[in-house]
CSV table of C-alpha atoms in Angstrom, one decimal:
chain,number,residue,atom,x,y,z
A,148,UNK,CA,-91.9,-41.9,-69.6
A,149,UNK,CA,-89.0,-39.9,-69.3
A,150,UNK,CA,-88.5,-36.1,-69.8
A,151,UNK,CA,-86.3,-33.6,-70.0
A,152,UNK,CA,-86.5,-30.1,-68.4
A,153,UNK,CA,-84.6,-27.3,-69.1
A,154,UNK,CA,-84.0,-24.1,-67.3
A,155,UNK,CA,-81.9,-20.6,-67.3
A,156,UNK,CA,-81.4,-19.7,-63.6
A,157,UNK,CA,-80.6,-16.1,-63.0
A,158,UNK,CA,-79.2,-15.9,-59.5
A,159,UNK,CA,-76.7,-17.4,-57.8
A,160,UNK,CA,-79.1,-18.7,-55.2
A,161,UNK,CA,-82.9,-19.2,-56.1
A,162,UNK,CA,-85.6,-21.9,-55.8
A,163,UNK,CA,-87.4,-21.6,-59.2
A,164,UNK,CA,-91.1,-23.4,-58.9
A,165,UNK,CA,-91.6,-26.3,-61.1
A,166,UNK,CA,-94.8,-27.7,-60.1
A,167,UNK,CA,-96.4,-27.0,-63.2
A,168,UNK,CA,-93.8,-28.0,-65.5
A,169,UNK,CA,-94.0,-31.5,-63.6
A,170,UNK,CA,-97.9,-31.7,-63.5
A,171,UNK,CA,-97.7,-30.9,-67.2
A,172,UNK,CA,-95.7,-33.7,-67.9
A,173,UNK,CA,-97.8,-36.3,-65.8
A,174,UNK,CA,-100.9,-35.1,-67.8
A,175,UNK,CA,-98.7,-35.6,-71.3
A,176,UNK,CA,-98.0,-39.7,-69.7
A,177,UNK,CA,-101.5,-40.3,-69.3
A,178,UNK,CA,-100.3,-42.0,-66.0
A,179,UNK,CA,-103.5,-42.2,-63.7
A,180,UNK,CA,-101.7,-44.3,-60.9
A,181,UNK,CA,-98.1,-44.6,-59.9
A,182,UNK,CA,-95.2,-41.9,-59.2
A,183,UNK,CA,-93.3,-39.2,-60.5
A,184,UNK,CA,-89.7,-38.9,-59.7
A,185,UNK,CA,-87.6,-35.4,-60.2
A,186,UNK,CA,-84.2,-35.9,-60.5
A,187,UNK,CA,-81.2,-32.8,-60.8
A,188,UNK,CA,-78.2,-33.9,-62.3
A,189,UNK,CA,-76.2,-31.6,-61.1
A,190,UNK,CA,-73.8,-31.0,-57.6
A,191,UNK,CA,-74.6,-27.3,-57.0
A,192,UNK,CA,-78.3,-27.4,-57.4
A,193,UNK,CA,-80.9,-30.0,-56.3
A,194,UNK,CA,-85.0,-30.6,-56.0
A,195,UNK,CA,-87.0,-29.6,-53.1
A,196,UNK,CA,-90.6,-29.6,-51.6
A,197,UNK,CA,-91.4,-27.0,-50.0
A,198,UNK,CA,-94.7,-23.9,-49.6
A,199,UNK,CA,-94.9,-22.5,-52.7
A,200,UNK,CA,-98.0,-19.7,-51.4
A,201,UNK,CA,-96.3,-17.3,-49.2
A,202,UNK,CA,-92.9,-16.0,-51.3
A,203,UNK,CA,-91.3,-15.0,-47.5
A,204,UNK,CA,-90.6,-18.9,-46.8
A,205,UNK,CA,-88.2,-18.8,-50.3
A,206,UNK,CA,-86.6,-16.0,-48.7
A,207,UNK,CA,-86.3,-17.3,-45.6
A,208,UNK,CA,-84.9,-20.6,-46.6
A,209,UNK,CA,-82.4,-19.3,-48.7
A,210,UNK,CA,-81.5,-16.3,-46.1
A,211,UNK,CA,-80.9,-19.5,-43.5
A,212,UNK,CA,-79.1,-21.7,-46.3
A,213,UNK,CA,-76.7,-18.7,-46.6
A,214,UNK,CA,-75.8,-18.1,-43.2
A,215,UNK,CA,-75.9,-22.5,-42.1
A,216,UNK,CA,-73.4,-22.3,-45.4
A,217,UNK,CA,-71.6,-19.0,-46.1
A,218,UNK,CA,-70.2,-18.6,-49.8
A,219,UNK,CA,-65.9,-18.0,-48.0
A,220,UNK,CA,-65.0,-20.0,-44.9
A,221,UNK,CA,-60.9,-20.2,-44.2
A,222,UNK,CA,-61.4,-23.7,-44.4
A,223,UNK,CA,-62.6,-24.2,-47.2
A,224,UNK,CA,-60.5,-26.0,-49.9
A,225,UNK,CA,-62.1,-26.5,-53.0
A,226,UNK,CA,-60.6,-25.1,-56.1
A,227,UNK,CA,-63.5,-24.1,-58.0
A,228,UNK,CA,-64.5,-21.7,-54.9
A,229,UNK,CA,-68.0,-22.9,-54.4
A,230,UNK,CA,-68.1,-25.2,-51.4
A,231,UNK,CA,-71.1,-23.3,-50.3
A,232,UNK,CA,-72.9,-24.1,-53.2
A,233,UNK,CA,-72.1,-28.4,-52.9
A,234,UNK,CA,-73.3,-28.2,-49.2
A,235,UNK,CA,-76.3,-26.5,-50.3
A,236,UNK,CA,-77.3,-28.8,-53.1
A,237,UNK,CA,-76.7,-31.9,-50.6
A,238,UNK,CA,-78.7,-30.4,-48.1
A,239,UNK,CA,-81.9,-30.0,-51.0
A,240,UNK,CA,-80.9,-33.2,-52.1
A,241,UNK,CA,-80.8,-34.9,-55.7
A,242,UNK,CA,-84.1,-35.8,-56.4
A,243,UNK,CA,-88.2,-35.8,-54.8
A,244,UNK,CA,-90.7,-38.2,-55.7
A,245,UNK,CA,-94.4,-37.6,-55.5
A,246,UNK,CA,-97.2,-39.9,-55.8
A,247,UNK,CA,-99.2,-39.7,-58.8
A,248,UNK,CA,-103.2,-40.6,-58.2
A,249,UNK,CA,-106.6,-39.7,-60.4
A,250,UNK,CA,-103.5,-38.8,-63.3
A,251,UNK,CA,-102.4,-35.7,-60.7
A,252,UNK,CA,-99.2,-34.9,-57.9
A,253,UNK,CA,-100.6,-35.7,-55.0
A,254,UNK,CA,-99.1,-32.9,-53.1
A,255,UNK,CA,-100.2,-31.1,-50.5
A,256,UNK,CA,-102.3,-27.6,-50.4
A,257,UNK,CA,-99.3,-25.6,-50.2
A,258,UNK,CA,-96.5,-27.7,-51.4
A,259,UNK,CA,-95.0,-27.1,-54.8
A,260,UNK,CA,-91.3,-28.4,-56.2
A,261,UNK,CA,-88.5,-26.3,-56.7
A,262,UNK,CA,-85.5,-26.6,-58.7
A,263,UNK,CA,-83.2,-25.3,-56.1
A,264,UNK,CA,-80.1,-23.2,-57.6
A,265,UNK,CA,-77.2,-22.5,-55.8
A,266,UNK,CA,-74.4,-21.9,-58.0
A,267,UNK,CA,-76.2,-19.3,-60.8
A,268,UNK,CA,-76.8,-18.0,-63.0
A,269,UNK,CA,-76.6,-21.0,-65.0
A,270,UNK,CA,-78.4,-23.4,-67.9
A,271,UNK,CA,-79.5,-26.6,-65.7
A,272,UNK,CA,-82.1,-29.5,-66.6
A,273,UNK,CA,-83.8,-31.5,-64.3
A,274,UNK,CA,-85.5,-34.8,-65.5
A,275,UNK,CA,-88.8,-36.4,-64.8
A,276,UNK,CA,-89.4,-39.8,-64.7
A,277,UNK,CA,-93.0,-40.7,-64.8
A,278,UNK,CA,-93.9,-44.5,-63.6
A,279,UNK,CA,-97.2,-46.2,-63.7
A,280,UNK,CA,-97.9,-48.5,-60.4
């Protein structure tokens, strides 16, 4: 099964928690066994796994994201002006897969998945691909 996500991102950097969204659509398979891939298309925003009970750690990742990869540097040469933003998205990465078992994620206590934005605001989709295994 494959699905299509879409989302309006309001910032210009934000992780934006998709756990449900994901969990929804692995109830809607009726997969039982197997994984569940999240995939961004996109090369200024990506997928991460991360806490998702204490709102500080978004904060503090994105506060550290900023400063490992400030928005100017003089030596940066991209046209579009959002180097930043491609470093960013690399460093989240593409995509997170997540074992599916009993028909649920099997993540841990305090992990959720975020759609990580770092070019906003913006209309992005992520996709899910649900496998049985």
């Amino acid at each position: 099964m494959l699905v299509r996500e879409q989302l309006r991102t309001t910032r210009r950097d934000d992780m934006i928690d998709i756990t449900r969204q994901v969990a929804e659509a692995v109830t809607r398979s009726g997969v039982r066994e197997g994984v569940a891939i999240v995939y961004c298309p996109h090369t200024t925003a990506g997928i991460a796994i991360n806490e998702n009970a204490d709102p500080d750690v978004k904060h503090d990742v994105l506060l550290r994201l900023g400063e490992v990869y400030p928005w100017t540097h003089p030596g940066y040469r991209h046209a579009e002006g959002n180097t930043a933003s491609h470093l960013k998205a690399i460093t989240a990465g593409a995509s997170q897969t997540v074992i599916i078992t009993e028909g649920r994620l099997l993540l841990g206590r305090w992990q959720g998945i975020y759609f990580c934005e770092f070019d906003g605001p913006r209309t992005r989709e992520y996709w899910i691909k649900i496998m049985a295994g």
